[in-house]
mmCIF file with all atom_site columns, C-alpha atoms in Angstrom:
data_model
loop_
_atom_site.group_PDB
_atom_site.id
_atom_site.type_symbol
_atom_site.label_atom_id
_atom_site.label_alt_id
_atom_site.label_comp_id
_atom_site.label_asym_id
_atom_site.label_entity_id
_atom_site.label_seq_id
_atom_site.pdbx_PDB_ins_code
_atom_site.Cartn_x
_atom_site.Cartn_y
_atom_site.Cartn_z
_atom_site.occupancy
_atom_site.B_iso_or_equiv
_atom_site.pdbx_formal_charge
_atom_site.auth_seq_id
_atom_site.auth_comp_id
_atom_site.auth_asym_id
_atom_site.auth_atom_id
_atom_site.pdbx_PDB_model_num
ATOM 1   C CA . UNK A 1 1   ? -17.769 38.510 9.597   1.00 50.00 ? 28  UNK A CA 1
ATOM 2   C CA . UNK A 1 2   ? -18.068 42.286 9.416   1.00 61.00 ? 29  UNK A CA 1
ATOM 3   C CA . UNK A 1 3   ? -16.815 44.173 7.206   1.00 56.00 ? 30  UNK A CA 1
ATOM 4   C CA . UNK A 1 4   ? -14.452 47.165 8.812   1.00 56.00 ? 31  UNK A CA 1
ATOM 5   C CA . UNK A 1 5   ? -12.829 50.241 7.681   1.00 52.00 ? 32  UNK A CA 1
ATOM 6   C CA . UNK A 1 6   ? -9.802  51.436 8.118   1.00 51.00 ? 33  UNK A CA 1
ATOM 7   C CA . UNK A 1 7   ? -9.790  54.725 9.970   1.00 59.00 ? 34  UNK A CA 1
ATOM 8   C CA . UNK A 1 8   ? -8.712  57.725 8.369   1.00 72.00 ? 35  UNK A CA 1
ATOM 9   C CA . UNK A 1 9   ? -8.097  61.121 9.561   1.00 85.00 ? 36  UNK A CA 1
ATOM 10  C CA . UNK A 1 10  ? -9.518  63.971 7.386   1.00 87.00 ? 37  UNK A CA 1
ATOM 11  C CA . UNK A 1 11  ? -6.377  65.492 6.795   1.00 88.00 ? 38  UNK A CA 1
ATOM 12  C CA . UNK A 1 12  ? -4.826  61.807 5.238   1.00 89.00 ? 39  UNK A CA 1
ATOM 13  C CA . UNK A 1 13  ? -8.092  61.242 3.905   1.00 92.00 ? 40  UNK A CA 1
ATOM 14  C CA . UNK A 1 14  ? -7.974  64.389 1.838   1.00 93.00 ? 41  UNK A CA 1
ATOM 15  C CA . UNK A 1 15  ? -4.382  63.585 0.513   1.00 94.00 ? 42  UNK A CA 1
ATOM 16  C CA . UNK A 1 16  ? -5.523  60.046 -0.300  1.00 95.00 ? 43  UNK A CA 1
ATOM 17  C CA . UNK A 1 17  ? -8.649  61.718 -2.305  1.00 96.00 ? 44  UNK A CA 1
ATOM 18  C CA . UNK A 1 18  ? -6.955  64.768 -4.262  1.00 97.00 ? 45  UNK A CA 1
ATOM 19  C CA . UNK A 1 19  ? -4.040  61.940 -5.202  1.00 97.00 ? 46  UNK A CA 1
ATOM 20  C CA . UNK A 1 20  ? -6.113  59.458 -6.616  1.00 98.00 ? 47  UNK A CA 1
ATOM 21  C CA . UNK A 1 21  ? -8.160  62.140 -8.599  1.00 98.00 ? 48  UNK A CA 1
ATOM 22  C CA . UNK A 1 22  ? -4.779  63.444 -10.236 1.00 98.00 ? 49  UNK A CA 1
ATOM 23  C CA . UNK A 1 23  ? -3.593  60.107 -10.190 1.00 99.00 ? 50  UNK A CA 1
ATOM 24  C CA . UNK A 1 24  ? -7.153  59.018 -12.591 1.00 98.00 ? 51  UNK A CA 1
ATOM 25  C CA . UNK A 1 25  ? -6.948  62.359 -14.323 1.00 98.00 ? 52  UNK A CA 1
ATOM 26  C CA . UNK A 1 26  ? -3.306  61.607 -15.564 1.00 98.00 ? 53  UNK A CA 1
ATOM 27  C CA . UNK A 1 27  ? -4.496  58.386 -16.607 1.00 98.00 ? 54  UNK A CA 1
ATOM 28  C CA . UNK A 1 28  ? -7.004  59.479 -18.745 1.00 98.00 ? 55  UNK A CA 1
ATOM 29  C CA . UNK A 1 29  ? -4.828  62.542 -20.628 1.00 98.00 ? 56  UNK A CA 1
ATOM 30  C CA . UNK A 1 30  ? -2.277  60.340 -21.076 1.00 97.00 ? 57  UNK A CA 1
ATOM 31  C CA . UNK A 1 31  ? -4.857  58.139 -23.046 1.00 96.00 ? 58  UNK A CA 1
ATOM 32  C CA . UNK A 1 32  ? -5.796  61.087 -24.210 1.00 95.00 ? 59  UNK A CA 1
ATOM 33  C CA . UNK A 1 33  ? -2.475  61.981 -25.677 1.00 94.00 ? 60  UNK A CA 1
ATOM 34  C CA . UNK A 1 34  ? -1.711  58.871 -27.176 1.00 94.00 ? 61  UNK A CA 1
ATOM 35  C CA . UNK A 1 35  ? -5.006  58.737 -28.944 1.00 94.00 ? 62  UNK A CA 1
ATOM 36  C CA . UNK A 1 36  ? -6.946  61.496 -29.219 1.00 93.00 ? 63  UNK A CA 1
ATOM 37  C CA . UNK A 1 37  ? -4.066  63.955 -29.850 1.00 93.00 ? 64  UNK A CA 1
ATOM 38  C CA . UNK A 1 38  ? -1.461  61.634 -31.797 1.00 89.00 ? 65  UNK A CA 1
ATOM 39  C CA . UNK A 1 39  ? -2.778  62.781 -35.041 1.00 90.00 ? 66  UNK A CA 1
ATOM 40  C CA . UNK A 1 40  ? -3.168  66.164 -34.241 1.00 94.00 ? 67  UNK A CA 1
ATOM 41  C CA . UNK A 1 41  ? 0.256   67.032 -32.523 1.00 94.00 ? 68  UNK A CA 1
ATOM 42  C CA . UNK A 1 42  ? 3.520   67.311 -33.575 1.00 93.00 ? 69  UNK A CA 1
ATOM 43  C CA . UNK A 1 43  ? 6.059   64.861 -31.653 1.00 94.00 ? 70  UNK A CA 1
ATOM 44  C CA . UNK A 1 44  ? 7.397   67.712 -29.780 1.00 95.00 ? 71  UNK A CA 1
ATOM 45  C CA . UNK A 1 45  ? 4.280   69.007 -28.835 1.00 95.00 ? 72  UNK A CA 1
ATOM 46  C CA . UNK A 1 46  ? 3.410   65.391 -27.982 1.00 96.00 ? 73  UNK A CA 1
ATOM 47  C CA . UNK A 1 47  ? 6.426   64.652 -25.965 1.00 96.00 ? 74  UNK A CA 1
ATOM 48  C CA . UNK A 1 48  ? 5.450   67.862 -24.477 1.00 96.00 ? 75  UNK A CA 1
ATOM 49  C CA . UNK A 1 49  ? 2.303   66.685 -23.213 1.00 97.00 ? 76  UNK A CA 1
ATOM 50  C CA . UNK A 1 50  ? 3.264   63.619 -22.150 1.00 98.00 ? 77  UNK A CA 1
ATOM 51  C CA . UNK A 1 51  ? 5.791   65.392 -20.004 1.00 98.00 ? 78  UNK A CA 1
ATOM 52  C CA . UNK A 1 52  ? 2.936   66.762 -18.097 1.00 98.00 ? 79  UNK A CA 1
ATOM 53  C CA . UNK A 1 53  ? 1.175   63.640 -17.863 1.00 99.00 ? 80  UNK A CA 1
ATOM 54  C CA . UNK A 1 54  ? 4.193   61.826 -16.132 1.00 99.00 ? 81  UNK A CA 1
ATOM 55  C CA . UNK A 1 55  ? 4.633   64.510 -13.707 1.00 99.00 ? 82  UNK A CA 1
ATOM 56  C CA . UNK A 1 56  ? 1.462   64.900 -12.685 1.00 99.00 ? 83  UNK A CA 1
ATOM 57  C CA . UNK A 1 57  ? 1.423   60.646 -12.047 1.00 99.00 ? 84  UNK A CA 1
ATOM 58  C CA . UNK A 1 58  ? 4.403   61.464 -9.812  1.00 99.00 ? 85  UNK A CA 1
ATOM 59  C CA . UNK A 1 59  ? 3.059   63.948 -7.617  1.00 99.00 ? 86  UNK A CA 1
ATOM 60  C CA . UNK A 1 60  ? -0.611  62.247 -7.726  1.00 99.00 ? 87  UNK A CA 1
ATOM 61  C CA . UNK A 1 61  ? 1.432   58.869 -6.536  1.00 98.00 ? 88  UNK A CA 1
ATOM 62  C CA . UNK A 1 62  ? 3.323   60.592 -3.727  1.00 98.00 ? 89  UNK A CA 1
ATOM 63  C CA . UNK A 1 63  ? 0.422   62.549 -2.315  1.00 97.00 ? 90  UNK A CA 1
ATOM 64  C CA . UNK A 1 64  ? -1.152  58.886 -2.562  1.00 97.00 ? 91  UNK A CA 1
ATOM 65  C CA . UNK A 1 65  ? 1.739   57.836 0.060   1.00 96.00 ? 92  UNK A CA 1
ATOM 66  C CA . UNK A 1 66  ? 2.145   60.731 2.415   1.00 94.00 ? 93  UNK A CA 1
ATOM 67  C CA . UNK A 1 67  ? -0.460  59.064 5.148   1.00 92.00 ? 94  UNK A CA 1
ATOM 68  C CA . UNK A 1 68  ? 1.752   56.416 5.318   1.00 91.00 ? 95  UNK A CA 1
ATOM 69  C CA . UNK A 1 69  ? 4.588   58.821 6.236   1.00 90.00 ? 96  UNK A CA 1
ATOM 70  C CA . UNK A 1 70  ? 5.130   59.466 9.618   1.00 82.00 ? 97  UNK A CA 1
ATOM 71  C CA . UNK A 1 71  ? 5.115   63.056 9.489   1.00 89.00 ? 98  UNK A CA 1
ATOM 72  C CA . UNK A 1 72  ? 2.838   65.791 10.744  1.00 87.00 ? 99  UNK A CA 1
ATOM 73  C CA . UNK A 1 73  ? -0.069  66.754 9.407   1.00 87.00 ? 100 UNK A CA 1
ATOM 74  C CA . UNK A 1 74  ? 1.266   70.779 9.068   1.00 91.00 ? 101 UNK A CA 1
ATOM 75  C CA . UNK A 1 75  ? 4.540   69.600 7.095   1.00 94.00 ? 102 UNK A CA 1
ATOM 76  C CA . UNK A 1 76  ? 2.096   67.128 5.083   1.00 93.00 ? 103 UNK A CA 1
ATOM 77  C CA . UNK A 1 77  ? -0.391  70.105 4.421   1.00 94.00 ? 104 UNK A CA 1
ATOM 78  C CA . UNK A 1 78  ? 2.471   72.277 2.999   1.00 96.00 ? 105 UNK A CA 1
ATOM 79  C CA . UNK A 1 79  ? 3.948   69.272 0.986   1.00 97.00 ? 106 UNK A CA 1
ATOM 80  C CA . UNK A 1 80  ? 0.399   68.417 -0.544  1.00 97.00 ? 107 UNK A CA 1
ATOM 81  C CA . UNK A 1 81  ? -0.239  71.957 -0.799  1.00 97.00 ? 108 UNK A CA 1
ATOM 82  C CA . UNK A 1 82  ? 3.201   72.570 -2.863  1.00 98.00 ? 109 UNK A CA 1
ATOM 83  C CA . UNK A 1 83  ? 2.848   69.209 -5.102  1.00 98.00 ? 110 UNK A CA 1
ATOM 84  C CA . UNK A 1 84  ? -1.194  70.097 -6.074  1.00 98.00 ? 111 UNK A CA 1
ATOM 85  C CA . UNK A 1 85  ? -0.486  73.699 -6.968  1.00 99.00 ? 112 UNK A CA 1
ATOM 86  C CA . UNK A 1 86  ? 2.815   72.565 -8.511  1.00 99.00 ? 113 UNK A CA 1
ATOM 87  C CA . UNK A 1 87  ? 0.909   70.083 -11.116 1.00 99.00 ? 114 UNK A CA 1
ATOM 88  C CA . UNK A 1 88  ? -1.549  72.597 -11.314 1.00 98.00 ? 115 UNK A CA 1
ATOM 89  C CA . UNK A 1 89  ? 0.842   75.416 -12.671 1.00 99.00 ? 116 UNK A CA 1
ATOM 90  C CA . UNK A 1 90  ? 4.151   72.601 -14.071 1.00 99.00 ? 117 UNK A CA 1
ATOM 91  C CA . UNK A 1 91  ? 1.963   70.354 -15.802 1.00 99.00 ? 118 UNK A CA 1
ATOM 92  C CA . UNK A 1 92  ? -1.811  72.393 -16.597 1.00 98.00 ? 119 UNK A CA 1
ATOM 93  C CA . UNK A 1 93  ? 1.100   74.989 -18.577 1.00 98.00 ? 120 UNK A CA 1
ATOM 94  C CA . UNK A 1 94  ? 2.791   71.791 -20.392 1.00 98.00 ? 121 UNK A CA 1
ATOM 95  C CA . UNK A 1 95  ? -0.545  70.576 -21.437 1.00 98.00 ? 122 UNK A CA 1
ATOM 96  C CA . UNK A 1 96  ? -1.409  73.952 -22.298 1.00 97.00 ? 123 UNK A CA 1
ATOM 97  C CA . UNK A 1 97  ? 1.787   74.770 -24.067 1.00 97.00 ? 124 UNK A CA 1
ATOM 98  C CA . UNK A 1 98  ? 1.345   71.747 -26.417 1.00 96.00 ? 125 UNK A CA 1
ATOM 99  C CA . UNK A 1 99  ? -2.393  71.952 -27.502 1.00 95.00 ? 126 UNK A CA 1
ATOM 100 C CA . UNK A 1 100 ? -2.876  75.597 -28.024 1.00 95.00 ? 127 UNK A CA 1
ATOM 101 C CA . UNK A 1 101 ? 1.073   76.332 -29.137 1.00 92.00 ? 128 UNK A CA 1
ATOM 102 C CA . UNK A 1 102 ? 0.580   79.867 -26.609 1.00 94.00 ? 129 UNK A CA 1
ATOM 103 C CA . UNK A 1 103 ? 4.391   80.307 -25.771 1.00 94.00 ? 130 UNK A CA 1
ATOM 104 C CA . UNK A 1 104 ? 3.371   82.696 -22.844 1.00 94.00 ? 131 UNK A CA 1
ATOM 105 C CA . UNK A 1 105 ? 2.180   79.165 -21.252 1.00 95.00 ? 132 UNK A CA 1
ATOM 106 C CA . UNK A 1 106 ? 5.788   78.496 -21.365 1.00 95.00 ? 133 UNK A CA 1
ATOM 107 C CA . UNK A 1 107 ? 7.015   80.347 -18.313 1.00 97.00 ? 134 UNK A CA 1
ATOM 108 C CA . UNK A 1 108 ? 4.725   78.922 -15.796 1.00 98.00 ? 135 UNK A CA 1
ATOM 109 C CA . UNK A 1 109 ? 6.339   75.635 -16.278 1.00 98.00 ? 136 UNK A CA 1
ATOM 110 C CA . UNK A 1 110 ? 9.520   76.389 -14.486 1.00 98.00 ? 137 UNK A CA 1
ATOM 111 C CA . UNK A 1 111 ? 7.081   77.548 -11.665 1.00 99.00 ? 138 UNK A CA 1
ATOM 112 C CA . UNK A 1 112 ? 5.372   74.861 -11.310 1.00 99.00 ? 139 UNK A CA 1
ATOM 113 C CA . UNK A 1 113 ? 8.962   72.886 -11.273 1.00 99.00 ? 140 UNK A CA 1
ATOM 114 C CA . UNK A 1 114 ? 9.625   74.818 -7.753  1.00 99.00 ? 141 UNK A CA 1
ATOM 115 C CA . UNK A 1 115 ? 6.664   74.039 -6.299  1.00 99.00 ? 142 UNK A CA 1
ATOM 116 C CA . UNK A 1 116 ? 7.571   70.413 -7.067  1.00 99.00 ? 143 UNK A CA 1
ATOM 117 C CA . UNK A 1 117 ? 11.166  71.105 -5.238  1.00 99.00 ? 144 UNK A CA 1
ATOM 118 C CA . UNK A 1 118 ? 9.567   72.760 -2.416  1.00 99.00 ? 145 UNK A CA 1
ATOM 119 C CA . UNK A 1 119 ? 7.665   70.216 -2.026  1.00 98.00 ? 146 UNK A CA 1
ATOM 120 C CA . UNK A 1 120 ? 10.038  67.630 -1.668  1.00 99.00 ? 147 UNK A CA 1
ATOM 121 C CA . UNK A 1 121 ? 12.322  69.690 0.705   1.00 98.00 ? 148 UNK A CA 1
ATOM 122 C CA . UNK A 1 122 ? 9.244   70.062 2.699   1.00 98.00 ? 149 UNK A CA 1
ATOM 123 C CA . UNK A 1 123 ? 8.902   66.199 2.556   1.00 97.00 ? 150 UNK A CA 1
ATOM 124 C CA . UNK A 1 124 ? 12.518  65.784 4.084   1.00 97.00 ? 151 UNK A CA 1
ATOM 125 C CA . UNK A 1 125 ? 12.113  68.209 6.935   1.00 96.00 ? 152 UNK A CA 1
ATOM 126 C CA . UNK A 1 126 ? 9.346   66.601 7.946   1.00 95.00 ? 153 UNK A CA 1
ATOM 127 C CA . UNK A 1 127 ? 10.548  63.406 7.712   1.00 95.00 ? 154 UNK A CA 1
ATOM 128 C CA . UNK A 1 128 ? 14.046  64.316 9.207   1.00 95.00 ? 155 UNK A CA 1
ATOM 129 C CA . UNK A 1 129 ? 11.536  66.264 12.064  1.00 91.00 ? 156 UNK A CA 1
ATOM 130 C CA . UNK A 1 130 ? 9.741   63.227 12.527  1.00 87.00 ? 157 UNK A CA 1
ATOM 131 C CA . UNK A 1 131 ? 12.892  61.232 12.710  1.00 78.00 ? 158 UNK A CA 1
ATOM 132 C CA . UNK A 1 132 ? 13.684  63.121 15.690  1.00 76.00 ? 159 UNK A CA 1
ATOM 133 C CA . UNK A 1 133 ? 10.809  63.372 17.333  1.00 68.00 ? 160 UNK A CA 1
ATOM 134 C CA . UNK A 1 134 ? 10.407  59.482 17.706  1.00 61.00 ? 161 UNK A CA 1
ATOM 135 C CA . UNK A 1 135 ? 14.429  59.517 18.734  1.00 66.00 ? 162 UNK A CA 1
ATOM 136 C CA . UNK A 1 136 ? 13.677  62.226 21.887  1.00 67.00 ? 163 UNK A CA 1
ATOM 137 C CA . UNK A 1 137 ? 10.326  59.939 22.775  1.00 65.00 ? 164 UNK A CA 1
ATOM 138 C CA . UNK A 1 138 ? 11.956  56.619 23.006  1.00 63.00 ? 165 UNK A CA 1
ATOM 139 C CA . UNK A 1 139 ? 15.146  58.318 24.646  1.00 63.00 ? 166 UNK A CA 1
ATOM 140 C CA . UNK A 1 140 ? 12.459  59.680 27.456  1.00 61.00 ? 167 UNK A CA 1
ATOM 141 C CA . UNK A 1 141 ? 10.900  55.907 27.895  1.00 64.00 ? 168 UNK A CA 1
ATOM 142 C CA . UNK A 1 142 ? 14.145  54.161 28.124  1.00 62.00 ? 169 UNK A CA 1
ATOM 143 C CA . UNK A 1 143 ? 15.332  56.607 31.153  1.00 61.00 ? 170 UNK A CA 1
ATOM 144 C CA . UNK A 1 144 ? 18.339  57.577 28.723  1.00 55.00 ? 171 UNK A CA 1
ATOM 145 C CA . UNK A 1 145 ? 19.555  61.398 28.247  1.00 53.00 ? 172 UNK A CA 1
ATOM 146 C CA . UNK A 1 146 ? 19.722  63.497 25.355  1.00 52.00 ? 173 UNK A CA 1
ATOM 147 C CA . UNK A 1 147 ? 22.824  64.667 24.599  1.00 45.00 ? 174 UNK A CA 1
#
């Protein structure tokens, strides 16, 4: 028997990709963290990082799951888009933050924390879009009328 792939478009391919590198990545601070920087770090400036870690896992595990979403690939772009640059700026400042003690790290958290909302409103218009679109196409095969 043959071995076969499934096929992947480049656009869910790419999400798939950039999620399970932040996905490994958060695995590997967050070992990191508990072993490398226990002795080092106070438990607020652990908790700190660890913060980071966790929300990086999130976004790295919903990027993982937006090909299975049926939405398109322009409201997918601008949720990966939001959730990448949103780790990027939320958690690269927490990890930041904690290891150097830089306070000026500190502000960039709470922009990396919209990106993250952004990103999930993004998620539900697309999925609400998406929603409809599959209501108008089966409405148009069944012969029924939009109202």
């Amino acid at each position: 028997m043959k071995n076969e792939h499934i096929g992947l478009g480049a656009v869910a391919k790419s999400y798939l990709i950039i999620g399970a590198l932040l996905a490994g990545l958060a695995v590997v601070l967050g070992a990191f963290g508990a072993h490398g920087l226990k002795s080092l770090l106070t438990s607020q400036q652990l908790n700190t990082f660890e913060i980071g870690v966790r929300y990086q896992m999130y976004h790295a595990l919903a990027l993982l799951t937006l090909p299975a979403l049926s939405i398109t690939s322009t409201w997918g772009n601008r949720v990966a888009f939001c959730f990448v640059v949103g780790t990027v700026l939320f958690s690269g400042s927490l990890y930041a933050l904690s290891i150097s003690g830089i306070k000026w790290f500190g502000p960039i958290t709470p922009v990396g924390g919209m990106f993250f909302i952004v990103g999930w409103g993004f998620l539900v218009i697309g999925l609400l879009k998406a929603q409809k679109s599959v209501k108008q196409q089966t409405s148009h095969k069944s012969g029924a009328s939009n109202v």
